[in-house]
GROMACS .gro file of C-alpha atoms in nm:
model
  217
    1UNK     CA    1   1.696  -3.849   3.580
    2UNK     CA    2   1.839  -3.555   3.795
    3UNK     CA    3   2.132  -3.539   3.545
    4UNK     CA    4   1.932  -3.545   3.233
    5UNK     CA    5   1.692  -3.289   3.380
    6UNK     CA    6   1.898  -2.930   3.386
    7UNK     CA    7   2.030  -3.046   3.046
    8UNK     CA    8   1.660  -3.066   2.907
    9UNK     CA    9   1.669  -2.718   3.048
   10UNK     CA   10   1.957  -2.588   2.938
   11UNK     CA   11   1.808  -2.679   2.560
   12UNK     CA   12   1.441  -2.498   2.639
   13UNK     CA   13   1.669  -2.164   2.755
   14UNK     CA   14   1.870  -2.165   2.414
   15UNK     CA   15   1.549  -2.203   2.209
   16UNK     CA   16   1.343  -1.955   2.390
   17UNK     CA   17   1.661  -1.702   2.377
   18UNK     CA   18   1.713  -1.828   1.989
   19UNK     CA   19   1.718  -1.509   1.764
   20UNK     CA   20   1.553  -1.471   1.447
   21UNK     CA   21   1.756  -1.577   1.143
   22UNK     CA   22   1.979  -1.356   0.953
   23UNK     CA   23   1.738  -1.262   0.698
   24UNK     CA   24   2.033  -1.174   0.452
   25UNK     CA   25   2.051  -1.551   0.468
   26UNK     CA   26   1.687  -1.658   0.375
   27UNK     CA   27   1.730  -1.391   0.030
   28UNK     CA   28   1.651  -1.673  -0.175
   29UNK     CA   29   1.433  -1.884  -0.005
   30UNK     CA   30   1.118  -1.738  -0.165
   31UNK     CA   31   1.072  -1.850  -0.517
   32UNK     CA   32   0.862  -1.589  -0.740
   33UNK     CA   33   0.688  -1.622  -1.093
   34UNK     CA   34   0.492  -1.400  -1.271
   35UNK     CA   35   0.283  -1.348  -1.559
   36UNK     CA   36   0.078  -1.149  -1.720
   37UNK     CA   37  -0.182  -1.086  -2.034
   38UNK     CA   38   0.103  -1.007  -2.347
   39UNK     CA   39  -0.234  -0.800  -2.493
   40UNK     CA   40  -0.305  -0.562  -2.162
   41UNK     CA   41  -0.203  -0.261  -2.194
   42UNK     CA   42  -0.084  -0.132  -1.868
   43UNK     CA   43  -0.024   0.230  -1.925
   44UNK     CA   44  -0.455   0.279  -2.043
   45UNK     CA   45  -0.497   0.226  -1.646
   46UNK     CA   46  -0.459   0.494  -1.407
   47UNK     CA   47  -0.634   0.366  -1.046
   48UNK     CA   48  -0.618   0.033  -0.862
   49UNK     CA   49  -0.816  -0.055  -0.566
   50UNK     CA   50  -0.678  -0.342  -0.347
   51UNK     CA   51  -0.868  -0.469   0.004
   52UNK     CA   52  -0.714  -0.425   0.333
   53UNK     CA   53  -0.759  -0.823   0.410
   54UNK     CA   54  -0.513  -1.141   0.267
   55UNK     CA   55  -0.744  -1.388   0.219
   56UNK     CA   56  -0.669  -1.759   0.343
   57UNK     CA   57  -0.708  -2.042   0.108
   58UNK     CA   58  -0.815  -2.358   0.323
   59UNK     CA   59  -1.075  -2.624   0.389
   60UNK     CA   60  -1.313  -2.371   0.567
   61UNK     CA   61  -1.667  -2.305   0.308
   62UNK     CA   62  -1.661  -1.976   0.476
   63UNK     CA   63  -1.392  -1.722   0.403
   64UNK     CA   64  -1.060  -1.666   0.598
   65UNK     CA   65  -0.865  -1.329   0.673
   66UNK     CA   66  -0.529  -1.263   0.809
   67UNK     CA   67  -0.573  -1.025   1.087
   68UNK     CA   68  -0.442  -0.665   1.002
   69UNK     CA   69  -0.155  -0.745   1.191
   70UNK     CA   70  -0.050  -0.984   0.962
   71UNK     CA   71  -0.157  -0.824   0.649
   72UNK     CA   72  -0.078  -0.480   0.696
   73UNK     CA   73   0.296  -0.485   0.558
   74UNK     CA   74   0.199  -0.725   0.259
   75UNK     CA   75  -0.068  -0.470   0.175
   76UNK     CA   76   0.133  -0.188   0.246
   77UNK     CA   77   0.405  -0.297   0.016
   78UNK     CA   78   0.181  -0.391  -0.266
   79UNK     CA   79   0.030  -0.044  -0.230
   80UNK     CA   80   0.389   0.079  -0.274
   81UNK     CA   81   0.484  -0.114  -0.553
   82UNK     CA   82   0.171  -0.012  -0.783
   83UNK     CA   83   0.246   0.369  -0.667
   84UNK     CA   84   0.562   0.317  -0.752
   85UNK     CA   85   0.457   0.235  -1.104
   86UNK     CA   86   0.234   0.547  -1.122
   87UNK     CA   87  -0.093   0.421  -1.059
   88UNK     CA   88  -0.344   0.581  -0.805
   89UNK     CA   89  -0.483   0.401  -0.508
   90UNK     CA   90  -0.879   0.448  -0.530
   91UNK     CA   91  -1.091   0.486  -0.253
   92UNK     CA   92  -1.351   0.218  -0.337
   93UNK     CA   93  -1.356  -0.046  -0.612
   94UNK     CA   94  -1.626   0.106  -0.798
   95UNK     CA   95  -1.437   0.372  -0.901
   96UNK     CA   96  -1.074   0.200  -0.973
   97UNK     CA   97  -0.942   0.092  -1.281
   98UNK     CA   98  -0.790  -0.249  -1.165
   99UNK     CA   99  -0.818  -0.459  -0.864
  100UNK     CA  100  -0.611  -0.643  -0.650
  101UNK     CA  101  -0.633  -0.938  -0.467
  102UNK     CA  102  -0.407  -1.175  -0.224
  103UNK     CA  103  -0.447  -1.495  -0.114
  104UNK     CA  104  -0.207  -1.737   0.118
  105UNK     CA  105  -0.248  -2.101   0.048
  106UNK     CA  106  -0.278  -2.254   0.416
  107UNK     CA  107  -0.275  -2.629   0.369
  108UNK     CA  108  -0.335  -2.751   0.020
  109UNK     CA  109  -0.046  -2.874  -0.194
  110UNK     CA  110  -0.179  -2.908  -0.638
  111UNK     CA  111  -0.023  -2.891  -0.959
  112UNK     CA  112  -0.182  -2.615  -1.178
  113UNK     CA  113  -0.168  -2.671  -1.572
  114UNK     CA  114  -0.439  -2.589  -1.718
  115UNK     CA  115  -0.516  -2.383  -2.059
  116UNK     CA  116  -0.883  -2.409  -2.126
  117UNK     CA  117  -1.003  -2.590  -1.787
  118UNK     CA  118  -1.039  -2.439  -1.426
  119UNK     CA  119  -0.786  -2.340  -1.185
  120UNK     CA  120  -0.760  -2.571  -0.904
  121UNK     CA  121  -0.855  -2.245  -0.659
  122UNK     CA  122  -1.116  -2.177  -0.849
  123UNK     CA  123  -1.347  -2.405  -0.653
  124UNK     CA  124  -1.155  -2.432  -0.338
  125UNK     CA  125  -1.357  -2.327  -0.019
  126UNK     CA  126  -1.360  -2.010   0.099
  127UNK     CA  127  -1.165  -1.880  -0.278
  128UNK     CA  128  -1.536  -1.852  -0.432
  129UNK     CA  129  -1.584  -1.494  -0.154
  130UNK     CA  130  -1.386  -1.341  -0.472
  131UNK     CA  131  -1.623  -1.372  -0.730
  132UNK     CA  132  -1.881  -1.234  -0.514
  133UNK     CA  133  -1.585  -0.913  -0.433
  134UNK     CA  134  -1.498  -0.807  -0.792
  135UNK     CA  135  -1.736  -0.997  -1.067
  136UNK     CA  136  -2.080  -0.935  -0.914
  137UNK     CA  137  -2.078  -0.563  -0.744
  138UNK     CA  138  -2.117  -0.468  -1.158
  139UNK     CA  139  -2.453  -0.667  -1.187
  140UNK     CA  140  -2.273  -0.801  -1.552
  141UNK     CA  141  -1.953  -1.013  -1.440
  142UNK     CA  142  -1.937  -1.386  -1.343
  143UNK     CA  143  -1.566  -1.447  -1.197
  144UNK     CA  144  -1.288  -1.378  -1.401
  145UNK     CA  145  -1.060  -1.557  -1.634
  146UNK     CA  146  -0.720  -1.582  -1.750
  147UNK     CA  147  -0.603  -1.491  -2.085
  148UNK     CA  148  -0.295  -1.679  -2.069
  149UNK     CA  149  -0.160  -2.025  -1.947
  150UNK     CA  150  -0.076  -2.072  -1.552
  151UNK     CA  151   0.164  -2.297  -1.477
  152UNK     CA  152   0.254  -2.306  -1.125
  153UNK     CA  153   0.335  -2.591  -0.806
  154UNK     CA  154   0.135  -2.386  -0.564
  155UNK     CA  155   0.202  -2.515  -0.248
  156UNK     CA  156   0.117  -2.483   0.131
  157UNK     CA  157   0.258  -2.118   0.266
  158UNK     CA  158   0.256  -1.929  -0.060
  159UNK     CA  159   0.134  -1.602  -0.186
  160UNK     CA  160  -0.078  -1.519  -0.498
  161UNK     CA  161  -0.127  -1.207  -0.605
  162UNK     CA  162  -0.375  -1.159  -0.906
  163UNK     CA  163  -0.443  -0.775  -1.111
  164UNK     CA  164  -0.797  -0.767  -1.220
  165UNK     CA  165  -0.930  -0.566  -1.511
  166UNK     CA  166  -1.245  -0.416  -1.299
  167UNK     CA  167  -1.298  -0.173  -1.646
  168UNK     CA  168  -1.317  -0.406  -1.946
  169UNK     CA  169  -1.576  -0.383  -2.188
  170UNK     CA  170  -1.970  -0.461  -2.040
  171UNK     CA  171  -1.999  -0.876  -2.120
  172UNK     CA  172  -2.273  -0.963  -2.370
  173UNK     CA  173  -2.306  -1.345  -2.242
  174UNK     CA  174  -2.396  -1.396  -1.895
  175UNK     CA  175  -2.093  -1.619  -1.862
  176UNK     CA  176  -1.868  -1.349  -1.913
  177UNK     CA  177  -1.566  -1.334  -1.685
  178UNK     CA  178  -1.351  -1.016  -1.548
  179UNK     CA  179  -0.967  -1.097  -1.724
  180UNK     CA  180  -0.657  -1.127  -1.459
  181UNK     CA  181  -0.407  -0.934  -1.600
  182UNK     CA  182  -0.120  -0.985  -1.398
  183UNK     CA  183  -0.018  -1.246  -1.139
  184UNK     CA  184   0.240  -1.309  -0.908
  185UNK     CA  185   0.297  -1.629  -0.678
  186UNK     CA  186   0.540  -1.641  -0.427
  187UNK     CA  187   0.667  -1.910  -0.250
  188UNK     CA  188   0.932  -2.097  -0.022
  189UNK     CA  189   1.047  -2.224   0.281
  190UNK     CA  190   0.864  -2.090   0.563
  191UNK     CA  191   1.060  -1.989   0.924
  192UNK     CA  192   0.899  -2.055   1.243
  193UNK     CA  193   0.880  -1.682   1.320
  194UNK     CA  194   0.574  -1.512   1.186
  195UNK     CA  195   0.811  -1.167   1.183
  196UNK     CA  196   1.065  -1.318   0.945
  197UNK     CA  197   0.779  -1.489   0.737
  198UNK     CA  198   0.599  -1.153   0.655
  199UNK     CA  199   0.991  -1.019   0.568
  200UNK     CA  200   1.011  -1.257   0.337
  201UNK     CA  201   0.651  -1.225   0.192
  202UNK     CA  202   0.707  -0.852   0.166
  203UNK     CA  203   1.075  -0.881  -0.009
  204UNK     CA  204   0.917  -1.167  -0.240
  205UNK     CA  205   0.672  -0.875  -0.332
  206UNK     CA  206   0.901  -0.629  -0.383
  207UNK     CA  207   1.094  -0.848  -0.645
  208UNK     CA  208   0.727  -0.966  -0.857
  209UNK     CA  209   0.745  -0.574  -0.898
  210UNK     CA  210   1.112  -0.612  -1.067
  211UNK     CA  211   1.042  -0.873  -1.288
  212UNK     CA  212   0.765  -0.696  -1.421
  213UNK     CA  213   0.875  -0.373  -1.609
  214UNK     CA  214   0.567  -0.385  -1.815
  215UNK     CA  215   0.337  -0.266  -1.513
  216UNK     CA  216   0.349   0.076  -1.554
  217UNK     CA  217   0.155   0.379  -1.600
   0.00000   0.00000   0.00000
């Protein structure tokens, strides 16, 4: 036992003194798709609004945050990309032309592909805080919908990223939904280091931006 014991640690010193990985290693270890609504036109937009919270998709009813810790630089660099694309960051949702929210999926693992039925998230506790966030501050909207086919393996540790049309034309039905425009998931092999996590979220951002030359003022 005295002989096994300084091995045992020997092995706790090299994992605490471990470094984080060589994130020009982990480039591809976030998968991203995007899509978006072929009839939007992009460049009849000019502000976007976008919360300073990631909200968590998990079993809790009540809604989860990331603190600002951990959402600051995924904000920050969504911020960027939309500026990038010559839209204006509005001061409060009322007054911005599209909104943007994020989620992380925590701990749920489904296969979305549906056309005409609900999303999976859709119903999933704590996701319903959204409808409350964008569809009801207007008095008129009930949720929002997408006008094209999603066809993703979300899976626990991703990202989604959904554009929402907070000026489209007053409903008429009291069913009427606010359209998603534009959505990005992200997703991949998660590190053990938040720090190298958040690098990959951010760079996994970065590149929904590339793949989507059609989001621009």
């Amino acid at each position: 036992m005295k002989k096994i014991l300084p091995f045992f640690l020997l092995v706790l010193l090299l994992a605490s003194c471990q470094k984080d990985p060589d994130m020009s290693k982990l480039s591809d270890d976030f998968v991203v798709f995007t899509d978006h609504n072929k009839d939007a036109n992009f460049e009849s937009f000019t502000t976007f609004y976008i919360p300073d919270s990631v909200m968590v998709i998990g079993n809790s009813e009540k809604p989860e945050f990331w603190s600002a810790t951990e959402a600051d630089d995924i904000v920050s660099t969504l911020v960027s990309g939309m500026e990038g694309r010559g839209y204006t960051r509005a001061s409060d949702k009322e007054s911005a032309d599209l909104g943007l929210q994020v989620s992380f999926v925590k701990n749920v693992n489904y296969f979305t592909n549906y056309h005409d039925n609900p999303y999976w998230w859709w119903g999933y506790p704590g996701y319903n805080w959204w409808y409350g966030y964008w569809g009801n501050w207007t008095g008129a909207w009930n949720g929002w919908y997408y006008p094209y086919p999603v066809v993703y393996s979300y899976s626990v540790g991703s990202l989604l990223v959904e554009l929402v049309n907070l000026k489209a034309p007053l409903p008429k039905s009291t069913d009427a939904k606010l359209p998603v425009l534009w959505t990005a998931y992200m997703t991949g092999l998660l590190s053990g280091s938040d720090k190298v996590n958040i690098e990959l979220s951010t760079r996994a951002i970065e590149q929904a931006f590339v793949q989507s030359p059609y989001l621009k003022k």
